[in-house]
XYZ file of N, CA and C in Angstrom:
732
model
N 0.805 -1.209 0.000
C 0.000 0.000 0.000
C 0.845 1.268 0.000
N 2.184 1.385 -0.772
C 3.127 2.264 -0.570
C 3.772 2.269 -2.190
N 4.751 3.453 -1.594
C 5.264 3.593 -2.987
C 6.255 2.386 -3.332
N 6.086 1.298 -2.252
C 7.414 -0.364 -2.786
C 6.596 -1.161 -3.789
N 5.664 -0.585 -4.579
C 5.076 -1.181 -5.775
C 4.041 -2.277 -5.492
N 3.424 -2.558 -4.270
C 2.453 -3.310 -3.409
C 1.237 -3.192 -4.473
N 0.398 -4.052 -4.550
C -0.496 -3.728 -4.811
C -1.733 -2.790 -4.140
N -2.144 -2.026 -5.277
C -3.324 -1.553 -4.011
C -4.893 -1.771 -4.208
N -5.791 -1.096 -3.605
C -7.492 -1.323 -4.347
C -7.902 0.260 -4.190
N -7.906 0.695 -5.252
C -8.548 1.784 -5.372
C -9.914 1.922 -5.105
N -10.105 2.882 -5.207
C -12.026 2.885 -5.035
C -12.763 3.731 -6.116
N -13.420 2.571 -6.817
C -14.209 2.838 -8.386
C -15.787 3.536 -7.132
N -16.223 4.908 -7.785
C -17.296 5.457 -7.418
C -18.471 4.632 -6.908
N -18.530 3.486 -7.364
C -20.007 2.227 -6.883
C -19.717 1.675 -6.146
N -18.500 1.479 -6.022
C -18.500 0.377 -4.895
C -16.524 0.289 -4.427
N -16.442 -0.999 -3.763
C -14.500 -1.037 -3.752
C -13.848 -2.305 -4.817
N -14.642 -2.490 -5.424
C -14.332 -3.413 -6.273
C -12.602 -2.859 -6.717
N -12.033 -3.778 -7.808
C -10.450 -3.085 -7.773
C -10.829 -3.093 -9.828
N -9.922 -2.234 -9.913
C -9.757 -2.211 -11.562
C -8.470 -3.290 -11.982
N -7.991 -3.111 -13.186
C -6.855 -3.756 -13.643
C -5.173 -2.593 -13.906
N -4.734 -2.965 -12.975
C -3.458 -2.202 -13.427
C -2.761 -2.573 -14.174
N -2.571 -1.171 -14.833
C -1.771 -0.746 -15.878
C -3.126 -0.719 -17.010
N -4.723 -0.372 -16.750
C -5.208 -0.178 -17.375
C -5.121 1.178 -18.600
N -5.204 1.954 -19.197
C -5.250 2.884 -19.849
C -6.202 4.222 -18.819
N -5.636 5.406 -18.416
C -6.473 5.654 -17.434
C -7.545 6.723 -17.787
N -7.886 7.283 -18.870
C -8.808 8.167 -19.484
C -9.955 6.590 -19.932
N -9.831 5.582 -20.422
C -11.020 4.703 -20.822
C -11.245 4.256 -19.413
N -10.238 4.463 -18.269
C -10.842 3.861 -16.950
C -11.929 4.838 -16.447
N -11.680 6.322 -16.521
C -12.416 7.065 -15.859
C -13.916 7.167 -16.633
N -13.455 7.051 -18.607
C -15.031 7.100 -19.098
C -15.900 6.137 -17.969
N -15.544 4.794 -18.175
C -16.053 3.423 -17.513
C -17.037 3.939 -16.506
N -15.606 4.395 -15.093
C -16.179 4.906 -14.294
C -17.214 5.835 -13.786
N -17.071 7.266 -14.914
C -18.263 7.813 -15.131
C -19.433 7.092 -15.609
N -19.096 6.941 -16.584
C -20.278 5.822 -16.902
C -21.358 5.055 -16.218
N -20.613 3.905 -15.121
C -21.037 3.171 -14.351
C -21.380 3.783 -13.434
N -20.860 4.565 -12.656
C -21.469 5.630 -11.868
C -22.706 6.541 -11.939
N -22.720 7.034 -13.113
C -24.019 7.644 -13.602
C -25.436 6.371 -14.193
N -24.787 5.147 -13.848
C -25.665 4.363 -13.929
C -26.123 3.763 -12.666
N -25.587 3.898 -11.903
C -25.459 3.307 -10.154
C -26.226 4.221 -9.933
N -26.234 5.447 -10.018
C -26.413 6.704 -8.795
C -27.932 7.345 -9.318
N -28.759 6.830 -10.756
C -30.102 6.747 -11.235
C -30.314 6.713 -12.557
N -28.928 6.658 -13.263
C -28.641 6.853 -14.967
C -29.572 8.374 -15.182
N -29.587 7.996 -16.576
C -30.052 9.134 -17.365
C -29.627 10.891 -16.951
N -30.504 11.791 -17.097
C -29.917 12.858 -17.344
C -30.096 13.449 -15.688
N -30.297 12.512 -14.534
C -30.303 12.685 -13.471
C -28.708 12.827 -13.155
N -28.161 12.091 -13.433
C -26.678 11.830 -12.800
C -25.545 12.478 -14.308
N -25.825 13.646 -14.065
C -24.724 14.427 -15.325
C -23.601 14.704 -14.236
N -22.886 15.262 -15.080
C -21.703 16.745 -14.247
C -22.577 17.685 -13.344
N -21.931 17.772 -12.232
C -23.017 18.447 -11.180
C -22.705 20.243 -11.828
N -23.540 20.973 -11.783
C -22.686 22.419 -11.692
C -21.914 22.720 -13.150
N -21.938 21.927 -14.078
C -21.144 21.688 -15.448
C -21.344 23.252 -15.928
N -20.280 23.893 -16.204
C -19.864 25.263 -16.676
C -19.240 26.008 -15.735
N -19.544 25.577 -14.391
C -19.444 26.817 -13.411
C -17.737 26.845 -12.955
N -17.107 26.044 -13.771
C -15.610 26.209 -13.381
C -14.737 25.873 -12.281
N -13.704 26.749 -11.774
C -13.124 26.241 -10.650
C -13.397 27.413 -9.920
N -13.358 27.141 -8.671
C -13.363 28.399 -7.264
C -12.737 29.912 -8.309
N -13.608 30.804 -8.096
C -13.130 31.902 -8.554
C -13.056 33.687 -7.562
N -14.089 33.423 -6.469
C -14.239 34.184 -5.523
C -12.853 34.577 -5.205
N -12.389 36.319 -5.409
C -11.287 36.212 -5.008
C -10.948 35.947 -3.329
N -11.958 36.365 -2.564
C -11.593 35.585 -0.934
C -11.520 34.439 -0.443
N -11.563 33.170 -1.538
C -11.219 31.902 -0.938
C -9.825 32.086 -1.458
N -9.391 31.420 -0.216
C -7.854 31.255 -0.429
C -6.885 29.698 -0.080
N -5.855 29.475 -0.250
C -5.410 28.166 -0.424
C -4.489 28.329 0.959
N -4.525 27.624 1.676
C -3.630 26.898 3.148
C -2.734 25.902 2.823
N -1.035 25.973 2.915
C -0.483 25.157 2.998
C -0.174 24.936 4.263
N -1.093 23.512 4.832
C -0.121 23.574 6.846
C 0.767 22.938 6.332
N 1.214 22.679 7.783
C 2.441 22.435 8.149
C 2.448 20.585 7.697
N 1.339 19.858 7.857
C 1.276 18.478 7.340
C 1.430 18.310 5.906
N 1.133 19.460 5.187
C 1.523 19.439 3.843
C -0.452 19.164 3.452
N -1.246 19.225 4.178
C -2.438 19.008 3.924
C -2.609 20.818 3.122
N -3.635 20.638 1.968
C -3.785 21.999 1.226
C -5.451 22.330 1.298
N -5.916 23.379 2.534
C -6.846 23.628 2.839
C -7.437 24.798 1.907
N -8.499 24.966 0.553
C -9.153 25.295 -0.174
C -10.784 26.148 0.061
N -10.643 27.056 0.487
C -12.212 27.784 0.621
C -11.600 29.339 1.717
N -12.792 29.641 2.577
C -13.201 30.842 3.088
C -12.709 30.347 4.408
N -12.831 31.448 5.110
C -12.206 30.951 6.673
C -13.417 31.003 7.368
N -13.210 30.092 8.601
C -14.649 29.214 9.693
C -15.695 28.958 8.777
N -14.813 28.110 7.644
C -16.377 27.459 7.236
C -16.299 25.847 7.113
N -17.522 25.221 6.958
C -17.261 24.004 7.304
C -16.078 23.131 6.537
N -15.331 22.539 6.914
C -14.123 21.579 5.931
C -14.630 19.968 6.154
N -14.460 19.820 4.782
C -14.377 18.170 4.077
C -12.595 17.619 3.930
N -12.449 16.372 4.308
C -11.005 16.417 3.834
C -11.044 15.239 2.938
N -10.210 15.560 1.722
C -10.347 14.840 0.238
C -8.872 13.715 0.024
N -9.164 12.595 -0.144
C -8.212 12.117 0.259
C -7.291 11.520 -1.347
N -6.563 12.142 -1.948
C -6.381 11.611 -3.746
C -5.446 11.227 -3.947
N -4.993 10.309 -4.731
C -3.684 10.416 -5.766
C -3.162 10.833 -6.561
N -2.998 11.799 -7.452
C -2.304 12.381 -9.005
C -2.509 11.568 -9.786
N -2.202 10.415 -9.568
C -2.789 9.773 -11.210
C -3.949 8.601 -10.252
N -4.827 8.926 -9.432
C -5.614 7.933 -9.535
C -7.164 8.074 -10.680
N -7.351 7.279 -11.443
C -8.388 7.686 -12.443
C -9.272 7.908 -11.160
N -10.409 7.041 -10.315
C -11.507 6.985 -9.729
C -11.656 8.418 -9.015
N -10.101 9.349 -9.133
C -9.911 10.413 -8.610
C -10.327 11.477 -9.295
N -9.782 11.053 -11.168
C -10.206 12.388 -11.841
C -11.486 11.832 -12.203
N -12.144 10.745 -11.750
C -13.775 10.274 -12.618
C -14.696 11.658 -11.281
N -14.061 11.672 -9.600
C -14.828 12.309 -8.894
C -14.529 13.966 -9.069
N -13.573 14.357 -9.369
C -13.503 15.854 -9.903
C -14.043 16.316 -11.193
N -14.233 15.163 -12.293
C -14.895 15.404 -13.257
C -16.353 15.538 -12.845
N -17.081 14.967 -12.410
C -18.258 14.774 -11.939
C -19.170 15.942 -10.919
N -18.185 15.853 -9.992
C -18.304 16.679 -8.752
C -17.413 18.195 -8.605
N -16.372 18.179 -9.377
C -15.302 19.251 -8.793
C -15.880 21.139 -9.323
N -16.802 20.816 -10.132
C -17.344 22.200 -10.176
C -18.130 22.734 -9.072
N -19.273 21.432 -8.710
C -20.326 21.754 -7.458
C -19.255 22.120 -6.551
N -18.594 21.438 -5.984
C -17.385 21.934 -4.762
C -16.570 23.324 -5.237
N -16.482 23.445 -6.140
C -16.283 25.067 -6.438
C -17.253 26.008 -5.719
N -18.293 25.529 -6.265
C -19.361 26.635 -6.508
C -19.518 26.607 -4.764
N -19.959 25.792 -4.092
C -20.137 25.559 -2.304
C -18.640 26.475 -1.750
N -17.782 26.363 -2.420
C -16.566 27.055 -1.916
C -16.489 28.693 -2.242
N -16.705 28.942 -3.579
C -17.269 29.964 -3.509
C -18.375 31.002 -2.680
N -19.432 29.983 -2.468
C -20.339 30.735 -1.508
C -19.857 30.569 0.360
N -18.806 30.174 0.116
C -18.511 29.890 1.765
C -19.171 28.587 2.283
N -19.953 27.572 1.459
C -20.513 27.147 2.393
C -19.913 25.455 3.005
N -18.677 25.469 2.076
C -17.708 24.300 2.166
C -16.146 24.644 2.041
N -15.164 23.880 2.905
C -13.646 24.298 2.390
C -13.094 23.240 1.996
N -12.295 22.645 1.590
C -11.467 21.194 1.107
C -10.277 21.320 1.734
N -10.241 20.307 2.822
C -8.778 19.767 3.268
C -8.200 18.912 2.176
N -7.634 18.733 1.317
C -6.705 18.049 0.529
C -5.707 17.107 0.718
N -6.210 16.279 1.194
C -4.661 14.951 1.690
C -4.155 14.435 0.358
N -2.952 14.627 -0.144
C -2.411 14.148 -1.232
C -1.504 13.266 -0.811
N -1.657 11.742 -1.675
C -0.742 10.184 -1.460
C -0.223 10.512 -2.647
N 0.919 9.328 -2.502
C 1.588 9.387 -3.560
C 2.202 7.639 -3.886
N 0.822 6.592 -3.742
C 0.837 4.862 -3.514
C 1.226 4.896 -5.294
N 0.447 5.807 -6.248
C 1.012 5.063 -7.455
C 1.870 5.468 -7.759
N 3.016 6.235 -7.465
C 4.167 6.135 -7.855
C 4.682 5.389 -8.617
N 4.505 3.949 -8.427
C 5.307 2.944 -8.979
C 4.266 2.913 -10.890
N 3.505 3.145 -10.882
C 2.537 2.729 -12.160
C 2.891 4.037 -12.593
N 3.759 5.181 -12.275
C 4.249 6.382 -13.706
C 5.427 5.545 -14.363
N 5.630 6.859 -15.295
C 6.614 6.206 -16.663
C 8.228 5.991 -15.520
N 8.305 7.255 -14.526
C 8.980 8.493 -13.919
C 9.423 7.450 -12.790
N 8.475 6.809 -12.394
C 8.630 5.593 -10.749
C 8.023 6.877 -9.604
N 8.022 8.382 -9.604
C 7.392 9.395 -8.931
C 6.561 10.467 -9.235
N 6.134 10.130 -10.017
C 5.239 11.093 -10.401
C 4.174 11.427 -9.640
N 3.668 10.891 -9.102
C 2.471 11.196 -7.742
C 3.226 12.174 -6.919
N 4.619 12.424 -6.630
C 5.027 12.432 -5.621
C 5.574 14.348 -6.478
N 6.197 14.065 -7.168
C 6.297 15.311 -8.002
C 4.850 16.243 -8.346
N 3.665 15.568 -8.173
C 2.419 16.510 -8.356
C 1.765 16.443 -7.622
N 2.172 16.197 -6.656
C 1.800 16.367 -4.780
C 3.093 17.636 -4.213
N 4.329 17.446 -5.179
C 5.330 19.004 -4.570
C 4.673 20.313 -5.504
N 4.479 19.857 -6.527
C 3.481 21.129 -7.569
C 2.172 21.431 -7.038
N 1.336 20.735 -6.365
C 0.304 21.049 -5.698
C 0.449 22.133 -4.710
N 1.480 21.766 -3.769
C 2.434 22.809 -2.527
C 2.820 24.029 -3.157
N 3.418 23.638 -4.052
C 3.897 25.352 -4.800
C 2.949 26.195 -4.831
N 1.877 25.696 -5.886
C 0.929 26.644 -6.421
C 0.622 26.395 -5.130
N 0.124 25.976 -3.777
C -0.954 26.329 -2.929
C -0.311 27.691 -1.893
N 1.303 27.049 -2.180
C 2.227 28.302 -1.061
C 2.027 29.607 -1.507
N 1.337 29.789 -2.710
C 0.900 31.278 -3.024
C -0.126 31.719 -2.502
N -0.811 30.685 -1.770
C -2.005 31.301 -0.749
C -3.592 31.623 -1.761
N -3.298 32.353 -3.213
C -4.373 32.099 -4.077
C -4.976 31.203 -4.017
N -6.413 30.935 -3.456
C -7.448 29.975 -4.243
C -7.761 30.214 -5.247
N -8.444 30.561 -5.967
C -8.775 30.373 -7.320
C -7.773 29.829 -8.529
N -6.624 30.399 -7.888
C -5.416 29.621 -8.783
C -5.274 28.133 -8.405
N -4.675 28.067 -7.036
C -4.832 26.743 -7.327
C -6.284 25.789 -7.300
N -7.354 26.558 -7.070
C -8.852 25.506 -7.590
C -8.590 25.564 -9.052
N -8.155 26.351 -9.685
C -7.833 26.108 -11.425
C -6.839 25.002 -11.580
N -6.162 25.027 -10.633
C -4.504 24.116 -11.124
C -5.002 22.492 -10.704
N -5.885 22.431 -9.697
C -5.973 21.428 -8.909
C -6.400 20.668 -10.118
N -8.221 21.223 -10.674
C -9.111 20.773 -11.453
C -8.277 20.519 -12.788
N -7.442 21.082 -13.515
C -6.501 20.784 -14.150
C -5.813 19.221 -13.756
N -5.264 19.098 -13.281
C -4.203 18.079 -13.043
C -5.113 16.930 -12.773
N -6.601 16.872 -12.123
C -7.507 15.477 -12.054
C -8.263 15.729 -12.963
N -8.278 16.259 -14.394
C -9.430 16.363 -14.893
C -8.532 15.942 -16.542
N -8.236 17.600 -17.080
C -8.113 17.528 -18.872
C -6.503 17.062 -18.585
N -5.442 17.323 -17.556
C -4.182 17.196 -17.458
C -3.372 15.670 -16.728
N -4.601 15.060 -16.335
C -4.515 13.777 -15.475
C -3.896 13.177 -16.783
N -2.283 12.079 -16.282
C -1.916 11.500 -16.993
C -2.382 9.647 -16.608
N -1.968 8.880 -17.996
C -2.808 7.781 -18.173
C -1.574 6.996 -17.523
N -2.180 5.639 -16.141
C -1.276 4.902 -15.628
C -0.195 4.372 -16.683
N 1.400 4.643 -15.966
C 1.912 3.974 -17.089
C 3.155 5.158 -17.533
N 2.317 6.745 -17.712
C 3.108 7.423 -18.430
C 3.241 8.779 -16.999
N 3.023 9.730 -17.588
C 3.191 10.684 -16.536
C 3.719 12.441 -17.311
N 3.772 12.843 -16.202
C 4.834 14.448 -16.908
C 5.356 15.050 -16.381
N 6.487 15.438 -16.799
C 7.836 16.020 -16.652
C 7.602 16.979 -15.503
N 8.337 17.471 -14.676
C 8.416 19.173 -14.474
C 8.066 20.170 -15.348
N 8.825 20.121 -16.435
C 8.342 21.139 -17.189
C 6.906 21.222 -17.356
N 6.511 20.132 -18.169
C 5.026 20.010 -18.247
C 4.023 20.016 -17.483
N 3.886 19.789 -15.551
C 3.719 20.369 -14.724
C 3.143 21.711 -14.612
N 4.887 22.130 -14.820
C 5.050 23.529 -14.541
C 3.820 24.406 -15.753
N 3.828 23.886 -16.639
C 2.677 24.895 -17.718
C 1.495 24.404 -17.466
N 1.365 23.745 -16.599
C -0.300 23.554 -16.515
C -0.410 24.471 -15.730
N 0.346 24.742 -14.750
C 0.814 25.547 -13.392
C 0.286 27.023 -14.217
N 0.928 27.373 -14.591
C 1.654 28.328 -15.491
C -0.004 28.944 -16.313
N -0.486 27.837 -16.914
C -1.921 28.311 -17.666
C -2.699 28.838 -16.394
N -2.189 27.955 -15.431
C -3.823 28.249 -14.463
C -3.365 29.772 -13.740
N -2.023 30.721 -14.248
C -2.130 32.049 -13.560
C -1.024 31.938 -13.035
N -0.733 30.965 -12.698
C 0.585 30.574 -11.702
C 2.093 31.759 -11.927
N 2.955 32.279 -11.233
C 3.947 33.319 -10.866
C 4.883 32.307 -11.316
N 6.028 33.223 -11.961
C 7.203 32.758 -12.158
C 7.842 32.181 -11.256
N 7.633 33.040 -9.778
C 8.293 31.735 -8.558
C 7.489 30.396 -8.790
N 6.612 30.290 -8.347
C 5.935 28.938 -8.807
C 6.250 27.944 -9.584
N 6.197 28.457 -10.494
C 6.996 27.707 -11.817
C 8.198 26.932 -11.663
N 9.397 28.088 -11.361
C 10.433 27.767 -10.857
C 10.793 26.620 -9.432
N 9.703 27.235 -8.769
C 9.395 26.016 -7.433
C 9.327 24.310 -8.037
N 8.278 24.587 -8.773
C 8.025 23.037 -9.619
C 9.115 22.475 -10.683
N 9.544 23.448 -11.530
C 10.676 23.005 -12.513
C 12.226 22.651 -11.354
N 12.436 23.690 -10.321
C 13.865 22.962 -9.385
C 13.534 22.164 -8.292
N 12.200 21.248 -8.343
C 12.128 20.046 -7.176
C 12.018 20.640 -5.943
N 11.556 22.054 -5.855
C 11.845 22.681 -4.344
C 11.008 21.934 -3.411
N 9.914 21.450 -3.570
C 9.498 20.771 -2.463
C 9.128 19.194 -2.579
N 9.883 18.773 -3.516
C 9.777 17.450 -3.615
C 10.054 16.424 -2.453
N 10.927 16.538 -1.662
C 11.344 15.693 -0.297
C 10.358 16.189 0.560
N 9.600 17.268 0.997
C 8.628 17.972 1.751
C 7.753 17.285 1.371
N 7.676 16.863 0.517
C 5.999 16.740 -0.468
C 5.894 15.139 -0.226
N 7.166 14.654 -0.160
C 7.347 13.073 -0.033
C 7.471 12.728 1.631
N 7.496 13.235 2.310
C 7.083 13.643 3.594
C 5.929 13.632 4.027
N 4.997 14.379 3.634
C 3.997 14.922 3.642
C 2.898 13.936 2.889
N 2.918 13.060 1.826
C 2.631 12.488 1.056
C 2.532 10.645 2.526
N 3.183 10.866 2.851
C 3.672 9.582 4.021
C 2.749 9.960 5.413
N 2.570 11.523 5.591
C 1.545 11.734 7.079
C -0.305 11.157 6.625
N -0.198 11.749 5.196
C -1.616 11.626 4.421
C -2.222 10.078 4.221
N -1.160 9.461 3.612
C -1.194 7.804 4.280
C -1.525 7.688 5.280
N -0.904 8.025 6.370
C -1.118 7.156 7.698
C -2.618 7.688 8.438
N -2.655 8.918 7.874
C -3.802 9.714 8.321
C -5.123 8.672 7.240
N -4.872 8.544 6.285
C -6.092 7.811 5.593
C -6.384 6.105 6.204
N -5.249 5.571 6.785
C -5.506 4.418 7.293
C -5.904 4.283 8.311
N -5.775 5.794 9.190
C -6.166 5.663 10.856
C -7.860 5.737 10.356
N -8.015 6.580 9.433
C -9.213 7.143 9.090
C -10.110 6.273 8.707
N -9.791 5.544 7.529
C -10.788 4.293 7.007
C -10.406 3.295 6.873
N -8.860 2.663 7.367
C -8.642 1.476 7.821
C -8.074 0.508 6.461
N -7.990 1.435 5.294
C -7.585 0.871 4.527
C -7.021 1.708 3.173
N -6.560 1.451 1.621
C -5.472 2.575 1.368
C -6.315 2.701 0.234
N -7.469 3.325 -0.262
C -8.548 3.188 -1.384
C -8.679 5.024 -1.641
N -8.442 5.165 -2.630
C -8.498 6.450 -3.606
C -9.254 6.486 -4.046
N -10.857 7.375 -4.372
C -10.830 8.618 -3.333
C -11.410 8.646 -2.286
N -11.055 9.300 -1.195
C -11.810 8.827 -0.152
C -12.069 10.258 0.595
N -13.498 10.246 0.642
C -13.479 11.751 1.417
C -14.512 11.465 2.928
N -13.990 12.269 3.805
C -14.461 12.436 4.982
C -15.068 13.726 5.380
N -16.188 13.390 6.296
C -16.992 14.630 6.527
C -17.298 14.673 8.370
N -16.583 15.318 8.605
C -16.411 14.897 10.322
C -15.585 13.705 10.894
N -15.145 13.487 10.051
C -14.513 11.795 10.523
C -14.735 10.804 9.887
N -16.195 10.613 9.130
C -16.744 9.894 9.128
C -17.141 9.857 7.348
N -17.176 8.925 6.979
C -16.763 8.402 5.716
C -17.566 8.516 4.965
N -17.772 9.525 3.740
C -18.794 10.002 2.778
C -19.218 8.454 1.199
N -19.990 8.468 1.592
C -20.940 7.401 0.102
C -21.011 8.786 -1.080
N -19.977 8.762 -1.756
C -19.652 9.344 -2.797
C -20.452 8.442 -4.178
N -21.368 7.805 -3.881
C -22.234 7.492 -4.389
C -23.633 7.484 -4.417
N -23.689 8.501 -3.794
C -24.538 9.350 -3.532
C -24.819 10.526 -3.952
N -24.804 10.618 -4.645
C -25.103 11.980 -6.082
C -25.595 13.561 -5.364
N -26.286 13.064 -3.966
C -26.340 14.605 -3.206
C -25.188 14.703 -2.500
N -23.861 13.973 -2.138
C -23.564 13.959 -1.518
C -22.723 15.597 -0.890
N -22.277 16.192 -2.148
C -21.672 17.621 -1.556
C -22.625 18.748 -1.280
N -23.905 18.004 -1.268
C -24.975 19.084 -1.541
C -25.189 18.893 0.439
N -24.999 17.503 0.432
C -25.300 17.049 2.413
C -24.063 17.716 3.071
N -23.011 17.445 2.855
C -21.646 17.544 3.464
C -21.602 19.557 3.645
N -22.450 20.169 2.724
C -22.124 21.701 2.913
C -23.504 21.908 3.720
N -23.946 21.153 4.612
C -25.395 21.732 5.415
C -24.744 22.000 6.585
């Protein structure tokens, strides 16, 4: 359940069933959407929640890097969800595709924030052997600028049109310009292209683990919590319950 190439079980939106590694990971996430929007009532009930409304744009939400390396996303004293992902887990970009606008839009109005626990278990399934671990230190960069809206642009980027397919991965450089499109500062950039927080991030990447296993007892991507207590992300209201 680590980056020593272990196997792991991700978590497909319906259920914990496991996929096939080294699947192709854009036909994993169609699947997943797919099956998901068939689980959760099919038809034009279960679309993209919020579809147009973008990423967090309010300029007063702002981005928290603590000290755990956890990247806290929204308004201050408002309620927090903590999101538990991988960089290249598909079941990850199938729930930001789906969901990651509505959680904008709740973040925008104050009425939700996102704790962000970023792992870095698939490591071993990039081209790189770290690539999880390199876009878990690019996550830190763009978040150390304190901008939300930048990094809710950068985030939704990297699990959505920029998510690479198990297997392959991308560079720093290439990183760095997704970085870079979403607004991102020349420090930034530079942060991500010279590895500045790559050992931090791989650090930090190791508390988020242990924190997800105390949490749900086992190492399944994505996994979000709402008080402690473990959200049915198959549940199609579910960010609509979690912001009451």
């Amino acid at each position: 359940m680590n980056s020593s190439g272990a196997k792991y079980t991700p978590r497909p939106m319906s259920n914990r069933t496991t996929y096939a590694l080294g699947a192709v990971a854009v036909a994993v996430v169609v699947v997943l959407v797919a099956y998901f929007m068939h689980s959760s009532g099919g038809g034009a009930a279960a679309k993209v929640r919020d579809d147009g409304y973008g990423a967090a744009h309010d300029t007063s939400v702002s981005a928290l890097l603590d000290s755990d390396g956890a990247i806290v996303l929204g308004k201050s004293n408002v309620k927090t969800i903590d999101v538990f992902e991988d960089p290249m887990c598909p079941s990850c970009g199938a729930l930001e595709h789906i969901y990651g606008q509505e959680i904008a839009h709740r973040i925008d109005d104050g009425k939700l924030a996102v704790r962000y626990r970023l792992v870095n278990f698939l490591d071993p399934r990039s081209s790189s052997k770290d690539y999880s671990t390199r876009a878990i230190a690019a996550n830190e960069c763009v978040a150390g600028d304190g901008d939300g809206p930048l990094y809710s642009r950068f985030h939704q980027a990297m699990f959505t049109t920029e998510q690479p397919t198990e297997g392959g991965g991308k560079t720093d450089e290439q990183i760095a310009a997704v970085a870079k499109s979403a607004g991102a500062s020349a420090d930034v950039v530079t942060c991500i292209t010279k590895k500045e927080r790559v050992d931090t991030a791989r650090a930090h990447a190791d508390a988020a683990l242990a924190a997800l296993k105390k949490a749900a007892g086992d190492v399944a991507t994505p996994t979000v919590l709402n008080n402690g207590k473990e959200v049915d992300v198959n549940d199609s209201d579910w960010v609509v319950k979690a912001a009451q």
